[in-house]
Short mmCIF file of C-alpha atoms in Angstrom, two decimals:
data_model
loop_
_atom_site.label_atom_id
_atom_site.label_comp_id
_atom_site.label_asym_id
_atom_site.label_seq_id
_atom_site.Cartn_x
_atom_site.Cartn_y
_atom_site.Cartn_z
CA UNK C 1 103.08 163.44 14.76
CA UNK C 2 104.81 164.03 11.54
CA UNK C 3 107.96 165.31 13.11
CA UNK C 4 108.31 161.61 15.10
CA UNK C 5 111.10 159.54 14.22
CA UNK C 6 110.07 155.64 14.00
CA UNK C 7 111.70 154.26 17.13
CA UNK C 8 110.61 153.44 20.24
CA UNK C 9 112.71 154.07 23.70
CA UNK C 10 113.39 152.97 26.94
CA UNK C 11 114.42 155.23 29.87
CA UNK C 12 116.87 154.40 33.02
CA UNK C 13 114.62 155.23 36.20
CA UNK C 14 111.46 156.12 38.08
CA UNK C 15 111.43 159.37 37.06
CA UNK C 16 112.47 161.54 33.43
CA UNK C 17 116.47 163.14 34.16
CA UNK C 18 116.97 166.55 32.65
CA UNK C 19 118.91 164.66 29.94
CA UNK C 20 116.15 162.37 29.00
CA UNK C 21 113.89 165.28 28.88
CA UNK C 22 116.40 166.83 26.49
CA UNK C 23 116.76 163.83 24.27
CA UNK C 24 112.66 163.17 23.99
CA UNK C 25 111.95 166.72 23.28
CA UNK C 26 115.14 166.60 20.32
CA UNK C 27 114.82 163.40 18.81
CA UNK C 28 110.87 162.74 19.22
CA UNK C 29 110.56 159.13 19.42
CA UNK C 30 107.09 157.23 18.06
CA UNK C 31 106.90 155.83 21.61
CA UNK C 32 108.33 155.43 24.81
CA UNK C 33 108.55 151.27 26.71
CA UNK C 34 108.37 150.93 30.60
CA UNK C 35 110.38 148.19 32.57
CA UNK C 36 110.34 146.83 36.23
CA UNK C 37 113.41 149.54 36.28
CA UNK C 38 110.53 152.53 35.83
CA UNK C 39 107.85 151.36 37.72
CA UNK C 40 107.30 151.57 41.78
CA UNK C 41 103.75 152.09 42.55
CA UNK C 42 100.91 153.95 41.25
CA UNK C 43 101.02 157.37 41.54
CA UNK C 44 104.44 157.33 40.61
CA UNK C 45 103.82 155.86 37.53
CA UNK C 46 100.77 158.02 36.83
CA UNK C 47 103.44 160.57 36.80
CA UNK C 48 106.13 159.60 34.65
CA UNK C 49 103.46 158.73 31.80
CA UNK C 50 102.00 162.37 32.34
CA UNK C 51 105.36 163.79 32.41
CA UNK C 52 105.85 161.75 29.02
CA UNK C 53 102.35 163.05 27.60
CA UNK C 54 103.32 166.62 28.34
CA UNK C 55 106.57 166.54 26.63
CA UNK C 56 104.31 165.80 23.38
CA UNK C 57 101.31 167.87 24.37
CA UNK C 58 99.45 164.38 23.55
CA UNK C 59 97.51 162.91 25.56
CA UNK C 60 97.06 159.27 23.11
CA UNK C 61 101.35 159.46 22.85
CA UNK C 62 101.80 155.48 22.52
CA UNK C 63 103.51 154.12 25.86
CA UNK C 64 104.21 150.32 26.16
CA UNK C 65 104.78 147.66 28.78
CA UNK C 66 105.63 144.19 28.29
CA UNK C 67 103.15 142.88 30.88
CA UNK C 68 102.20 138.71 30.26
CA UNK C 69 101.57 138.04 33.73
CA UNK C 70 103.49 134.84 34.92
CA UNK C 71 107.48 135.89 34.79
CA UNK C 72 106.95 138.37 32.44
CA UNK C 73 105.56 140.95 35.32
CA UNK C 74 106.87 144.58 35.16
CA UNK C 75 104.62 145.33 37.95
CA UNK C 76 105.34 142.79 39.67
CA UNK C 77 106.29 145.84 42.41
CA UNK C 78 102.93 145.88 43.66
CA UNK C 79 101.04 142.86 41.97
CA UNK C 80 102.40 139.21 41.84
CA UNK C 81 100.92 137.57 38.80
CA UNK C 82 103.35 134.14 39.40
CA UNK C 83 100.55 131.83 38.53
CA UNK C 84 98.87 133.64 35.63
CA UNK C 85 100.89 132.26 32.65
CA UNK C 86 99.62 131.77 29.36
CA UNK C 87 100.06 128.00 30.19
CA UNK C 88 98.04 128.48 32.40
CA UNK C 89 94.94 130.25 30.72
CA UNK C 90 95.95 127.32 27.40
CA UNK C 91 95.99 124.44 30.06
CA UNK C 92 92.21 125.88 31.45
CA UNK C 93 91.22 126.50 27.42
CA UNK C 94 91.61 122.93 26.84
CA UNK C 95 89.98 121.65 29.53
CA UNK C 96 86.97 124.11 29.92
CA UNK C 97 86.16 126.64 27.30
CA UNK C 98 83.61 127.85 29.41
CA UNK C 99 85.82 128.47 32.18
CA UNK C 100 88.70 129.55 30.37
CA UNK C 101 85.82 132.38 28.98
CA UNK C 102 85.56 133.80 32.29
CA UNK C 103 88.76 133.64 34.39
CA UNK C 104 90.67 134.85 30.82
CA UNK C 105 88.06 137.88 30.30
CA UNK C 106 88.67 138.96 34.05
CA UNK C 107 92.20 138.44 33.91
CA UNK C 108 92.38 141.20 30.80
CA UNK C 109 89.91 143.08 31.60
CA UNK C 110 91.64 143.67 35.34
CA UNK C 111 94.85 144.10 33.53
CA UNK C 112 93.89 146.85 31.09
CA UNK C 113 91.88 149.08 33.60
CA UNK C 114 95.50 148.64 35.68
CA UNK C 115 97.16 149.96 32.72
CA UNK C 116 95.25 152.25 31.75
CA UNK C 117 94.70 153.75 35.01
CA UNK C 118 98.67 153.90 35.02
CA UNK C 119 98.45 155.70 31.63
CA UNK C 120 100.03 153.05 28.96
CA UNK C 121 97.92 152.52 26.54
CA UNK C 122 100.45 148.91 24.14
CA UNK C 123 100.73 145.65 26.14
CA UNK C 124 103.13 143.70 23.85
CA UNK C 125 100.96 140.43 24.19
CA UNK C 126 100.12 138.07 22.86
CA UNK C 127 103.00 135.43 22.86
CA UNK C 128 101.93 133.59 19.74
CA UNK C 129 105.24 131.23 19.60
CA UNK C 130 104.73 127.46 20.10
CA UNK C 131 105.85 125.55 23.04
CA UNK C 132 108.57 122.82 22.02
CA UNK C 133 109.84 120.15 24.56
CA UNK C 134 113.92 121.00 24.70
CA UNK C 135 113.60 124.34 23.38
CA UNK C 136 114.86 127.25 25.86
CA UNK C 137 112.76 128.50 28.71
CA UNK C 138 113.15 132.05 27.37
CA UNK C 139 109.11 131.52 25.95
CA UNK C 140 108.33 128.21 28.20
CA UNK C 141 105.20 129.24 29.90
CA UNK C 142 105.23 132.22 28.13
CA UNK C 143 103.64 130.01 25.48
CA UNK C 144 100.14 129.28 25.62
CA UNK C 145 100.81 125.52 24.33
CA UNK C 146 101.87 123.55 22.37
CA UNK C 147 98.60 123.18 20.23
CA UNK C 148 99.17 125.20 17.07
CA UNK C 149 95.03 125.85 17.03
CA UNK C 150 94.96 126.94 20.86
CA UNK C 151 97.62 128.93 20.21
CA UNK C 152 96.00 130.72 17.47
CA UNK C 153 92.34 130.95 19.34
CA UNK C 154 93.67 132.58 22.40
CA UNK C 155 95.57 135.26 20.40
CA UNK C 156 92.27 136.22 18.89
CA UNK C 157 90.24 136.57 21.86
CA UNK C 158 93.23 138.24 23.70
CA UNK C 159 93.54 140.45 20.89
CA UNK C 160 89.88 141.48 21.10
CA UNK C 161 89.51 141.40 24.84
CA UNK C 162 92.50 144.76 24.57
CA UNK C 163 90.62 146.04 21.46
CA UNK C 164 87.31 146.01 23.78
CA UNK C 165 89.22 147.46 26.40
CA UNK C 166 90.87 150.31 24.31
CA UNK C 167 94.55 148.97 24.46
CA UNK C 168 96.71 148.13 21.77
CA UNK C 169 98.53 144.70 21.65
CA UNK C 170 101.65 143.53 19.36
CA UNK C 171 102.09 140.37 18.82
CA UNK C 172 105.51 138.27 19.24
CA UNK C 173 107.70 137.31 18.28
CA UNK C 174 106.41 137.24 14.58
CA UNK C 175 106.78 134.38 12.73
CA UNK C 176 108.04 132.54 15.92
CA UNK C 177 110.68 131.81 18.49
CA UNK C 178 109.13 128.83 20.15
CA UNK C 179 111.95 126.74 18.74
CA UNK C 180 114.97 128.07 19.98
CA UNK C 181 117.15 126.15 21.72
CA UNK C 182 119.26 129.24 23.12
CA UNK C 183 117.85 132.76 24.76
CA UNK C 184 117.66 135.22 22.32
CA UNK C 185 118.66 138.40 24.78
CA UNK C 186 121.99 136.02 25.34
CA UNK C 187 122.88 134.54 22.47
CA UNK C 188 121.72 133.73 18.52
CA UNK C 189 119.26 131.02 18.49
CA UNK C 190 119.42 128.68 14.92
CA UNK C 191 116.39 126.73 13.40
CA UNK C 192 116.81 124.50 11.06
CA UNK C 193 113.02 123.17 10.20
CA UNK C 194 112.18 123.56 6.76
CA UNK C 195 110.14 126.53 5.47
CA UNK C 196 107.12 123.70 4.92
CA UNK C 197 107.34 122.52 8.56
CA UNK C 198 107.41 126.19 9.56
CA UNK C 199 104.60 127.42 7.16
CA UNK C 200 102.31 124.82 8.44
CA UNK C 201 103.19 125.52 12.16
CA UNK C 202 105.14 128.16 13.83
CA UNK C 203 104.68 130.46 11.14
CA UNK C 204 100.54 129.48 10.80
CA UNK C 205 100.08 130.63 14.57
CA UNK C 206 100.59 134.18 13.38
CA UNK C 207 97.98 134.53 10.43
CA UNK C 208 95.04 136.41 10.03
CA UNK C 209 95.66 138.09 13.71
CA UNK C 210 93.56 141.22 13.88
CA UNK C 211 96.63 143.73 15.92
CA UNK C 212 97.72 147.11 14.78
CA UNK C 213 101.43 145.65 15.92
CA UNK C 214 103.86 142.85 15.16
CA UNK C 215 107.25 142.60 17.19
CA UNK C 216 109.88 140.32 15.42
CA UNK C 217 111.81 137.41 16.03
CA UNK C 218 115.50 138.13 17.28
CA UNK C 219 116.05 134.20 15.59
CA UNK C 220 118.06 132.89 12.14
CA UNK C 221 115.21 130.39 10.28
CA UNK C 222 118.58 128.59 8.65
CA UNK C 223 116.82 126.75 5.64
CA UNK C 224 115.39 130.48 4.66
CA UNK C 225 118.16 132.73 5.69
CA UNK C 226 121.16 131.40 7.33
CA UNK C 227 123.21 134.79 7.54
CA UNK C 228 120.20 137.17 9.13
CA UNK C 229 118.03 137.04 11.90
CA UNK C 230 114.37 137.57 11.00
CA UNK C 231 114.89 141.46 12.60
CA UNK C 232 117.49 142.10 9.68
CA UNK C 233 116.43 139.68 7.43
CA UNK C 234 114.60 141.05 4.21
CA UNK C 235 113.19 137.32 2.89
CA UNK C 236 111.77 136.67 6.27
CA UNK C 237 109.93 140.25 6.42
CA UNK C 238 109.12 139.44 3.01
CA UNK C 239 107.13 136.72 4.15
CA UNK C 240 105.97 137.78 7.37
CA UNK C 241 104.03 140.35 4.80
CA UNK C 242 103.00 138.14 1.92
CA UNK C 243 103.05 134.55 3.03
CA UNK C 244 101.29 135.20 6.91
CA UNK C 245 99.80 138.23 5.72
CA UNK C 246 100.85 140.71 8.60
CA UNK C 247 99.92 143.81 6.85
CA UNK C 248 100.16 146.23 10.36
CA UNK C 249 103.08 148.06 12.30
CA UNK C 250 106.40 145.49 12.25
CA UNK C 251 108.42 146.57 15.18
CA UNK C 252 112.13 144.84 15.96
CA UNK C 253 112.74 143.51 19.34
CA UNK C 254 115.39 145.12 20.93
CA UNK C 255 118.24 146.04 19.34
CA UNK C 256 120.49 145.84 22.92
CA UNK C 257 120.04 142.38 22.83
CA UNK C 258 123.04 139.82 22.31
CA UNK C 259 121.43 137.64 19.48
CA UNK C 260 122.08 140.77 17.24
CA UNK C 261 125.72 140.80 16.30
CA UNK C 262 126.73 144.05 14.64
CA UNK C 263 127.10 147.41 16.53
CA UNK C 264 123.82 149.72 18.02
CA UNK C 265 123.80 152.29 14.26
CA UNK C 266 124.54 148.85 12.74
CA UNK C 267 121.21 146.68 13.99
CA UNK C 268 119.50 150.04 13.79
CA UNK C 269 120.56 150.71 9.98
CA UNK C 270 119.18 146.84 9.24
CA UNK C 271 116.29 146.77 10.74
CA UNK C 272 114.88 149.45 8.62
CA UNK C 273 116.16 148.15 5.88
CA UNK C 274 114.94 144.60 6.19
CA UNK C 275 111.74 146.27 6.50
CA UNK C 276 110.67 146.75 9.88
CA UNK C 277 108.69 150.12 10.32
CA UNK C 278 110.18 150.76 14.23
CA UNK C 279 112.94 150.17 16.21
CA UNK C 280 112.75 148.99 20.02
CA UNK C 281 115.78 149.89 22.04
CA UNK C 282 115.33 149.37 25.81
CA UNK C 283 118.01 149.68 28.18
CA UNK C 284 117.76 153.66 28.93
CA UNK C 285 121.39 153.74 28.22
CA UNK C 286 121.58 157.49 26.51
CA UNK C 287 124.54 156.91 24.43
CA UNK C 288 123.16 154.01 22.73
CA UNK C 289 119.56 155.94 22.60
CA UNK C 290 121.23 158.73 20.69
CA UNK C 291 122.53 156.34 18.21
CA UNK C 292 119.29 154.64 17.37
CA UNK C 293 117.88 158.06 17.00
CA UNK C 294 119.96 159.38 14.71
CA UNK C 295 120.01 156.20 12.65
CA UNK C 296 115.55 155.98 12.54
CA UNK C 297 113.76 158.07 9.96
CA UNK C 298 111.05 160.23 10.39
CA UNK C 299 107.69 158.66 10.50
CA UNK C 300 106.63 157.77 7.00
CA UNK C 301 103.01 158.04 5.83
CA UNK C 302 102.49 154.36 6.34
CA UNK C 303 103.38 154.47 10.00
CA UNK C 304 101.56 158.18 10.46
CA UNK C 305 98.03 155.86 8.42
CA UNK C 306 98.49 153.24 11.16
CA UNK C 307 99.14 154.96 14.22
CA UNK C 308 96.07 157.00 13.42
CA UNK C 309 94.24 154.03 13.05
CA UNK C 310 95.53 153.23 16.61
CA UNK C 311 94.15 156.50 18.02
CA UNK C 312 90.99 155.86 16.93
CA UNK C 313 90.94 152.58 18.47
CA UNK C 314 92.19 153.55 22.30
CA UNK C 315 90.93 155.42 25.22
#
């Protein structure tokens, strides 16, 4: 593990190119994220993440989806989750706990014996960001609601329900997105609520959460830092670690994406050093991947202390 560089990649297609196998084997990422791009049906899944695995003769090597359910559905190949939003599960939470107990527990227990019969072993869930009328759609229904304290409930038991079930989960997009009024893979979304508003709110939904990972906010908070988004923003880190207490993994969001402004080395370079301990880069585009790994570290001992601690903790 020690010779790992701290980034995670995407790749382009349903199976690993010679090139790909090339750059995995040089540049050793920390991890390796699947798309709707990667993913047909089961068995050829079950081989790419084997494939993966025996590149790193490691059979825990951390591989992540980005599977909600709802619109966020990278399987959505094989399984249609439509209905299964976390508006859904919130809506059912408010109106009966006891029912939201059991259709919730199904729902991730179902989903993690799915993924880890596919071999991935992160599910970048929960969506902790508050739902906002007139805000963008990019979180909508992602959202579980409104409600700052269901927000907060349902990332702990969705959070333990993985835990139980030997998966990891990161939670996003730390210390919140649900305000923005643009999509963040499109453009640069601008807050302008005042760090009290957002301490006792957005920023509250994220504390005390009990997840070996933290993805960040690709968002400017401009009443904190109006030149940076959180991902490159060293006061916002700052208090994602002090002030909401996130002591775990901080990964960026992706680096491909439009609300970052500077070039790939460039949002690369910033990340780490505004203080995120891995970068997320998605698109499979090899130039770009190339970039990013020459521009991420070697794993450090914090990240080597953690991601042992996440071995420990999964199937």
């Amino acid at each position: 593990m020690n010779n790992r560089r701290s980034f995670i990649t995407g790749v382009k297609g349903t199976h690993l190119s010679n090139k790909e196998v090339e750059f995995l084997i040089k540049y050793k990422p920390w991890g390796v994220i699947l798309f709707s791009r990667n993913l047909i049906n089961f068995n050829q899944i079950k081989n790419l993440t084997r494939k993966i695995r025996k590149i790193f003769k490691d059979d825990k090597y951390p591989i992540l989806i980005d599977q909600e359910g709802g619109k966020v559905n990278r399987l959505e190949k094989f399984i249609s989750l439509k209905d299964l939003t976390s508006e859904y599960f919130g809506n059912i939470y408010n109106e009966d706990k006891k029912k939201f107990n059991v259709l919730y527990t199904l729902f991730i227990d179902k989903t993690c014996f799915l993924l880890s019969s596919l071999g991935i072993n992160i599910n970048t869930v929960p969506v902790l960001d508050l739902r906002y009328k007139g805000s963008s759609n990019i979180i909508g229904n992602r959202s579980f609601s409104s409600n700052l304290k269901i927000v907060s409930k349902i990332g702990d038991v969705c959070i333990n329900l993985y835990r139980r079930n030997l998966i990891g989960t990161v939670i996003k997009h730390i210390p919140g997105h649900g305000l923005s009024k643009v999509d963040s893979h499109k453009f640069t979304p601008v807050i302008n609520k005042s760090y009290d508003f957002l301490k006792k709110n957005d920023f509250k939904a994220f504390k005390a959460k009990n997840s070996l990972f933290a993805m960040t906010a690709h968002v400017i908070y401009n009443k904190i830092d109006p030149t940076n988004t959180v991902t490159h923003s060293k006061k916002l880190i700052n208090i994602i670690r002090k002030e909401i207490g996130f002591k775990n993994i901080l990964i960026s969001d992706d680096l491909s994406m439009k609300s970052l402004k500077y070039s790939i080395k460039e949002n690369t370079i910033k990340a780490f050093r505004a203080g995120c301990n891995l970068v997320l880069h998605c698109n499979g585009n090899l130039r770009e991947m190339r970039i990013v790994a020459k521009n991420s570290p070697k794993l450090n001992s914090f990240i080597i202390k953690k991601t042992s601690e996440f071995y420990k903790n999964i199937s």
